[in-house]
Coordinates of C-alpha atoms in Angstrom, one line a residue:
M408 CA 36.0 56.0 77.7
S409 CA 36.3 52.3 77.7
S410 CA 39.1 50.7 75.7
P411 CA 38.1 48.8 72.4
D412 CA 37.2 45.2 72.7
P413 CA 40.4 43.1 72.0
Q414 CA 38.5 40.7 69.8
L415 CA 37.0 43.5 67.8
R416 CA 40.4 45.1 67.5
G417 CA 41.9 41.8 66.1
E418 CA 39.0 41.5 63.6
N419 CA 39.7 45.1 62.4
Q420 CA 43.3 44.3 61.9
R421 CA 42.5 41.1 60.0
L422 CA 40.1 43.1 57.7
R423 CA 42.7 45.8 57.1
A424 CA 45.2 43.1 56.2
C425 CA 42.7 41.5 53.8
I426 CA 42.0 44.9 52.2
A427 CA 45.7 45.5 51.9
G428 CA 46.2 42.1 50.3
L429 CA 43.3 42.7 47.9
E430 CA 44.7 46.1 47.0
A431 CA 48.1 44.6 46.3
E432 CA 46.5 41.8 44.2
N433 CA 44.5 44.4 42.3
E434 CA 47.6 46.4 41.7
R435 CA 49.4 43.3 40.5
L436 CA 46.5 42.5 38.2
R437 CA 46.5 46.1 37.0
R438 CA 50.2 46.0 36.2
L439 CA 49.7 42.6 34.5
F440 CA 46.8 43.9 32.4
S441 CA 48.8 47.0 31.5
N442 CA 51.8 44.9 30.3
D443 CA 52.3 45.2 26.6
H444 CA 53.4 41.6 26.3
V445 CA 50.5 39.9 28.2
V446 CA 47.5 39.0 26.1
M447 CA 44.7 38.6 28.6
L448 CA 40.9 39.0 28.8
Q449 CA 38.5 38.7 31.7
L450 CA 35.0 37.5 31.4
D451 CA 32.2 37.8 34.0
H452 CA 30.0 34.9 35.0
G453 CA 27.8 35.6 32.0
L454 CA 30.7 35.2 29.6
R455 CA 30.7 38.9 28.8
V456 CA 34.0 40.9 28.4
R457 CA 34.9 42.5 31.7
A458 CA 38.4 43.7 30.9
F459 CA 41.3 43.2 28.6
S460 CA 45.0 44.0 28.4
P461 CA 46.4 46.4 25.8
A462 CA 48.1 43.5 24.1
A463 CA 44.8 41.7 23.9
S464 CA 43.2 44.8 22.5
Q465 CA 45.8 44.7 19.7
L466 CA 45.7 41.0 19.0
C467 CA 41.9 40.5 19.2
E468 CA 41.1 43.9 17.8
L469 CA 39.1 44.9 20.9
L470 CA 37.8 48.4 21.6
P471 CA 36.6 49.9 24.9
A472 CA 33.0 49.6 23.6
D473 CA 33.5 45.8 23.4
C474 CA 33.3 45.6 27.2
A475 CA 30.1 43.9 28.4
R476 CA 29.7 42.1 25.0
P477 CA 29.3 38.3 25.1
I478 CA 32.3 36.4 24.0
G479 CA 30.2 34.5 21.5
E480 CA 29.7 37.6 19.4
F481 CA 33.3 37.8 18.4
S482 CA 34.6 36.2 15.2
E483 CA 36.8 33.1 15.5
D484 CA 39.7 34.7 13.6
R485 CA 39.9 37.3 16.5
I486 CA 39.5 35.2 19.6
G487 CA 39.9 31.7 18.3
L488 CA 37.8 28.6 17.7
A489 CA 34.9 27.7 20.0
A490 CA 35.8 30.4 22.6
A491 CA 32.2 30.5 24.1
D492 CA 32.0 26.7 24.3
D493 CA 35.4 26.4 26.0
A494 CA 34.5 29.2 28.5
A495 CA 31.2 27.6 29.3
A496 CA 33.0 24.3 29.9
V497 CA 35.4 26.0 32.3
L498 CA 32.5 27.5 34.3
A499 CA 30.8 24.2 34.5
T500 CA 33.8 22.1 35.5
A501 CA 36.2 24.6 37.0
R502 CA 38.9 22.9 34.9
A503 CA 41.3 24.8 32.6
R504 CA 41.0 24.5 28.8
M505 CA 43.7 24.9 26.3
R506 CA 43.6 25.0 22.5
E507 CA 46.2 25.7 19.8
M508 CA 45.1 28.0 17.0
R509 CA 46.1 30.4 14.3
L510 CA 44.6 33.9 14.6
A511 CA 44.1 36.8 12.2
D512 CA 47.7 37.8 12.5
G513 CA 48.8 34.5 10.9
R514 CA 50.7 33.3 14.0
W515 CA 50.1 30.3 16.2
W516 CA 48.8 30.9 19.8
L517 CA 48.0 28.8 22.7
R518 CA 44.7 30.0 24.3
Q519 CA 44.4 29.1 28.0
M520 CA 41.2 29.6 29.9
F521 CA 41.0 29.5 33.8
A522 CA 38.2 30.1 36.2
S523 CA 38.5 33.3 38.3
R524 CA 37.2 33.4 41.9
D525 CA 36.0 36.2 44.2
A526 CA 37.1 36.8 47.7
A527 CA 34.8 34.1 49.0
G528 CA 36.3 31.5 46.6
A529 CA 33.3 31.3 44.3
I530 CA 33.8 31.2 40.6
D531 CA 32.9 34.7 39.2
G532 CA 34.2 34.5 35.7
I533 CA 36.9 33.5 33.3
V534 CA 40.5 34.6 32.6
I535 CA 41.7 34.0 29.0
N536 CA 45.4 34.1 28.3
Y537 CA 47.1 33.8 24.9
L538 CA 50.7 32.5 24.6
D539 CA 52.7 33.0 21.4
I540 CA 53.9 29.6 20.3
N541 CA 54.6 30.4 16.7
D542 CA 58.3 29.9 16.8
S543 CA 58.1 26.5 18.5
K544 CA 55.2 25.5 16.2
E545 CA 57.2 26.5 13.1
K546 CA 60.1 24.4 14.4
V547 CA 57.8 21.4 14.8
E548 CA 56.3 22.0 11.4
I549 CA 59.8 22.3 9.9
A550 CA 60.8 19.0 11.6
A551 CA 57.6 17.3 10.4
A552 CA 58.2 18.6 6.9
A553 CA 61.7 17.2 7.0
Q554 CA 60.5 13.9 8.2
R555 CA 57.9 13.8 5.4
R556 CA 60.5 14.7 2.8
M557 CA 62.7 11.9 4.2
A558 CA 59.9 9.4 4.1
E559 CA 59.0 10.5 0.5
T560 CA 62.6 10.1 -0.5
L561 CA 62.8 6.7 1.1
E562 CA 59.5 5.7 -0.6
E563 CA 60.8 6.9 -3.9
R564 CA 63.9 4.9 -3.5
V565 CA 61.9 1.8 -2.6
E566 CA 59.7 2.3 -5.6
A567 CA 62.8 2.8 -7.8
R568 CA 64.4 -0.3 -6.5
T569 CA 61.1 -2.3 -6.9
A570 CA 60.9 -1.1 -10.5
Q571 CA 64.5 -2.2 -11.1
L572 CA 63.8 -5.6 -9.6
R573 CA 60.7 -6.0 -11.7
A574 CA 62.6 -5.0 -14.8
L575 CA 65.4 -7.4 -13.9
S576 CA 62.8 -10.1 -13.3
A577 CA 61.2 -9.4 -16.7
E578 CA 64.6 -9.5 -18.4
L579 CA 65.3 -12.8 -16.6
S580 CA 62.1 -14.2 -17.9
L581 CA 62.9 -13.1 -21.4
A582 CA 66.4 -14.6 -21.1
E583 CA 64.9 -17.9 -19.8
E584 CA 62.5 -17.9 -22.7
R585 CA 65.3 -17.4 -25.2
E586 CA 67.2 -20.2 -23.6
R587 CA 64.1 -22.4 -23.7
R588 CA 63.8 -21.7 -27.4
V589 CA 67.4 -22.4 -28.1
L590 CA 67.2 -25.7 -26.1
A591 CA 64.0 -26.6 -28.0
T592 CA 65.7 -25.9 -31.3
D593 CA 68.6 -28.0 -30.3
L594 CA 66.4 -30.9 -29.3
H595 CA 64.6 -30.7 -32.7
D596 CA 67.7 -30.3 -34.8
D597 CA 69.9 -32.8 -32.9
L598 CA 68.1 -35.5 -30.9
G599 CA 64.9 -35.3 -32.9
Q600 CA 66.7 -35.8 -36.1
V601 CA 68.7 -38.7 -34.7
L602 CA 65.5 -40.4 -33.5
A603 CA 63.8 -39.8 -36.8
I604 CA 66.7 -41.4 -38.7
A605 CA 66.8 -44.3 -36.3
K606 CA 63.1 -44.9 -36.9
I607 CA 63.6 -44.8 -40.7
K608 CA 66.4 -47.3 -40.6
L609 CA 64.4 -49.6 -38.4
S610 CA 61.4 -49.4 -40.7
S611 CA 63.6 -50.0 -43.8
M612 CA 64.8 -53.4 -42.6
D613 CA 63.5 -56.2 -44.8
D614 CA 61.0 -58.7 -43.4
H615 CA 63.6 -61.5 -43.7
E616 CA 65.8 -59.7 -41.2
R617 CA 63.0 -59.7 -38.7
R618 CA 62.7 -63.3 -37.8
G619 CA 62.1 -65.0 -34.4
A620 CA 63.6 -63.3 -31.4
L621 CA 65.4 -60.6 -33.5
K622 CA 62.0 -59.5 -34.9
A623 CA 60.5 -59.1 -31.5
A624 CA 63.6 -57.2 -30.3
L625 CA 63.5 -54.8 -33.3
K626 CA 59.8 -54.2 -32.8
E627 CA 60.5 -53.3 -29.1
V628 CA 63.3 -50.9 -30.1
E629 CA 61.1 -49.3 -32.7
S630 CA 58.4 -48.8 -30.0
L631 CA 61.0 -47.2 -27.7
V632 CA 62.2 -44.9 -30.4
D633 CA 58.6 -43.8 -31.0
H634 CA 58.1 -43.2 -27.3
A635 CA 61.4 -41.2 -27.1
N636 CA 60.4 -39.2 -30.1
R637 CA 57.0 -38.3 -28.6
S638 CA 58.7 -37.3 -25.3
V639 CA 61.2 -35.1 -27.2
R640 CA 58.4 -33.4 -29.1
S641 CA 56.4 -32.9 -25.9
L642 CA 59.5 -31.5 -24.1
M643 CA 60.1 -29.1 -27.1
M644 CA 56.6 -27.8 -26.9
Q645 CA 56.7 -27.3 -23.2
L646 CA 60.0 -25.5 -23.4
S647 CA 58.9 -23.1 -26.2
P648 CA 55.6 -23.8 -28.0
P649 CA 56.0 -22.8 -31.7
L650 CA 52.2 -22.2 -31.7
L651 CA 52.8 -19.3 -29.3
Q652 CA 55.1 -17.6 -31.7
T653 CA 53.3 -18.4 -35.0
L654 CA 49.6 -18.6 -34.2
G655 CA 49.4 -16.5 -31.0
L656 CA 48.0 -17.0 -27.5
P657 CA 44.6 -18.7 -28.1
A658 CA 46.1 -21.5 -30.2
A659 CA 48.9 -22.0 -27.6
L660 CA 46.2 -22.2 -24.9
E661 CA 44.3 -24.9 -26.8
W662 CA 47.5 -27.0 -27.1
L663 CA 48.1 -26.4 -23.3
A664 CA 44.7 -27.7 -22.5
E665 CA 45.5 -31.0 -24.4
E666 CA 48.8 -31.3 -22.5
M667 CA 47.1 -30.7 -19.1
E668 CA 44.6 -33.5 -19.8
R669 CA 47.4 -35.9 -21.1
I670 CA 49.8 -35.2 -18.2
Y671 CA 47.6 -34.3 -15.2
G672 CA 44.3 -35.8 -16.2
I673 CA 42.2 -32.6 -15.9
S674 CA 39.8 -31.4 -18.6
V675 CA 40.4 -27.8 -19.5
R676 CA 37.9 -25.9 -21.6
I677 CA 39.2 -22.9 -23.6
D678 CA 36.7 -20.1 -24.3
D679 CA 38.0 -17.5 -26.6
D680 CA 36.0 -14.6 -28.0
G681 CA 37.7 -14.7 -31.4
Q682 CA 38.9 -11.1 -31.2
P683 CA 42.5 -10.2 -32.3
K684 CA 44.9 -10.2 -29.4
P685 CA 48.0 -8.3 -30.4
L686 CA 50.6 -8.9 -27.7
A687 CA 54.4 -8.4 -27.5
E688 CA 56.6 -11.4 -27.1
A689 CA 57.1 -10.7 -23.4
A690 CA 53.4 -10.4 -22.8
R691 CA 52.5 -13.5 -24.8
T692 CA 55.1 -15.5 -23.0
S693 CA 54.3 -14.2 -19.5
I694 CA 50.5 -14.9 -19.9
F695 CA 51.1 -18.4 -21.3
R696 CA 53.5 -19.3 -18.5
A697 CA 51.1 -17.8 -15.9
V698 CA 48.1 -19.8 -17.2
R699 CA 50.3 -22.9 -17.2
E700 CA 51.3 -22.2 -13.6
L701 CA 47.7 -21.7 -12.6
L702 CA 46.5 -24.8 -14.3
I703 CA 49.2 -26.9 -12.6
N704 CA 48.1 -25.4 -9.3
V705 CA 44.5 -26.5 -10.1
A706 CA 45.8 -30.0 -10.8
K707 CA 48.0 -30.2 -7.7
H708 CA 46.0 -28.4 -5.0
S709 CA 42.3 -27.9 -5.9
G710 CA 41.1 -31.4 -6.2
A711 CA 39.1 -30.4 -9.2
R712 CA 39.1 -32.5 -12.4
Q713 CA 37.9 -29.7 -14.7
A714 CA 39.0 -26.1 -15.3
E715 CA 38.0 -23.2 -17.6
V716 CA 40.2 -20.6 -19.3
N717 CA 38.4 -17.6 -20.7
C718 CA 40.4 -15.3 -23.1
L719 CA 38.6 -12.1 -23.9
R720 CA 39.4 -8.7 -25.3
S721 CA 37.7 -5.5 -24.1
N722 CA 38.8 -2.3 -25.8
E723 CA 42.5 -2.0 -25.1
R724 CA 42.8 -4.7 -22.5
I725 CA 43.1 -8.5 -22.7
T726 CA 41.7 -10.6 -19.9
V727 CA 42.5 -14.2 -19.2
A728 CA 40.6 -15.9 -16.4
V729 CA 41.4 -19.4 -15.0
T730 CA 38.4 -20.9 -13.0
D731 CA 38.0 -24.1 -11.1
H732 CA 35.4 -25.4 -8.7
G733 CA 37.7 -27.2 -6.3
S734 CA 38.7 -26.6 -2.7
G735 CA 39.6 -22.9 -3.1
F736 CA 42.0 -21.1 -0.7
D737 CA 42.4 -17.9 1.3
Y738 CA 44.6 -15.7 -0.8
L739 CA 45.2 -13.1 1.9
A740 CA 46.3 -15.8 4.3
E741 CA 48.5 -17.3 1.6
I742 CA 50.4 -14.1 0.8
A743 CA 50.8 -13.4 4.6
K744 CA 52.8 -16.6 5.0
P745 CA 56.6 -16.6 5.0
L746 CA 58.0 -16.8 1.5
G747 CA 59.0 -20.4 1.8
E748 CA 55.5 -21.4 2.8
A749 CA 53.4 -19.2 0.6
R750 CA 52.3 -20.2 -3.0
F751 CA 55.4 -18.7 -4.7
G752 CA 53.8 -19.3 -8.1
L753 CA 51.0 -16.9 -7.4
L754 CA 53.5 -14.2 -6.2
S755 CA 55.6 -14.7 -9.3
V756 CA 52.6 -14.5 -11.6
R757 CA 51.5 -11.3 -10.1
E758 CA 55.0 -9.7 -10.4
R759 CA 55.2 -10.7 -14.1
I760 CA 51.7 -9.4 -14.9
E761 CA 52.2 -6.1 -13.0
F762 CA 55.5 -5.5 -14.8
L763 CA 53.5 -5.6 -18.1
G764 CA 51.3 -2.8 -16.8
G765 CA 48.5 -5.3 -15.9
E766 CA 47.0 -6.7 -12.8
M767 CA 46.0 -10.0 -11.2
N768 CA 42.8 -10.4 -9.3
V769 CA 42.1 -13.4 -7.1
D770 CA 38.5 -14.4 -6.2
S771 CA 38.5 -17.5 -4.1
T772 CA 36.7 -19.0 -1.1
L773 CA 37.5 -22.1 0.9
N774 CA 35.6 -25.1 -0.5
D775 CA 34.1 -22.9 -3.2
G776 CA 36.6 -22.9 -6.0
A777 CA 38.7 -20.0 -7.4
T778 CA 38.9 -17.6 -10.3
I779 CA 42.2 -15.9 -11.0
T780 CA 42.0 -13.1 -13.6
L781 CA 44.9 -11.6 -15.5
T782 CA 44.5 -8.3 -17.3
V783 CA 47.1 -6.7 -19.5
P784 CA 47.2 -4.0 -22.2
V785 CA 46.7 -5.3 -25.8
T786 CA 50.0 -3.8 -27.1
D787 CA 53.4 -3.2 -25.8
N788 CA 55.4 -0.6 -27.7
R789 CA 58.7 -1.7 -26.4
E790 CA 58.6 -4.8 -28.6
E791 CA 57.3 -5.8 -32.0
F792 CA 54.0 -7.7 -31.5
A793 CA 52.2 -10.5 -33.3
Q794 CA 48.6 -11.6 -33.2

């Protein structure tokens, strides 16, 4: 008998080695699938269940009868979100897919899908593996919750400090108003009285005492006293208009319109709906000062020679709008400027109005004028109000 062909003998040895390797790999996979801690499924090329580990049977509630069932027939709470779509994508691209999810057991799992290959290297199915990441996920969620609580605490502190600053700003405004009123009273009772007496004494001089140069000089002094008296009265009204305290906001705005025309040369039309406007002292003062600030801005920056002030009441809100048809401005660009360059008056007006529980709205376009609207509640229970 002739001896076997050496080439054939070598091929047989290679085949036996491959078979032994496949058997070892199958044994490794068998042990892996039988491991109680490995959650693994196998799908064939048609995405049907080929095999699953005992742990997968428990987690995904699989029964032996589920073999050969398409993966798309299982509910998402058993195998996770979009399992069929992910498996099809792995078959198409040969790239692994991973997805975090919470299954029916209430725990967090990382689902991994890989392409499986046959002995020739061709893709013949999918291997699905589930890793328990619940502990690490809970730690991440705990850390995120702690960060949220810290951020909320910081935000609450910022809001509290902002409220304190607004309250201090309002108290400062009220203190300034009280000082203005005291100063105006002093001007009236002191300097105003002195000027009035001086005018009376000048007027009481007999005609024979007003002769020649002396008569002209006395006339000039009398004119200067009249001018000083008017200036004192104007200063008193600007510091603390009595109309604001006695007749209310609309009357004070009418006087303000006259002052704006006298001082700045702009015509201001006041349009009031005639409805009662009960406002606390802080609200009356803040709105009046705000309108004055806005009209001064019109005179200085808009180039307009006319302006309108509309004062209306709607239910429990009072709205005051200042409108001009001048150059306009970009409000967002203004408030984005550094504090020293921005229109500080507008920021101050908004702070005072918001402290009163109101709001300020700016509607302005470059070269198309501006309307600034202030809205506040009609009453403020913290203080006694007057109409």
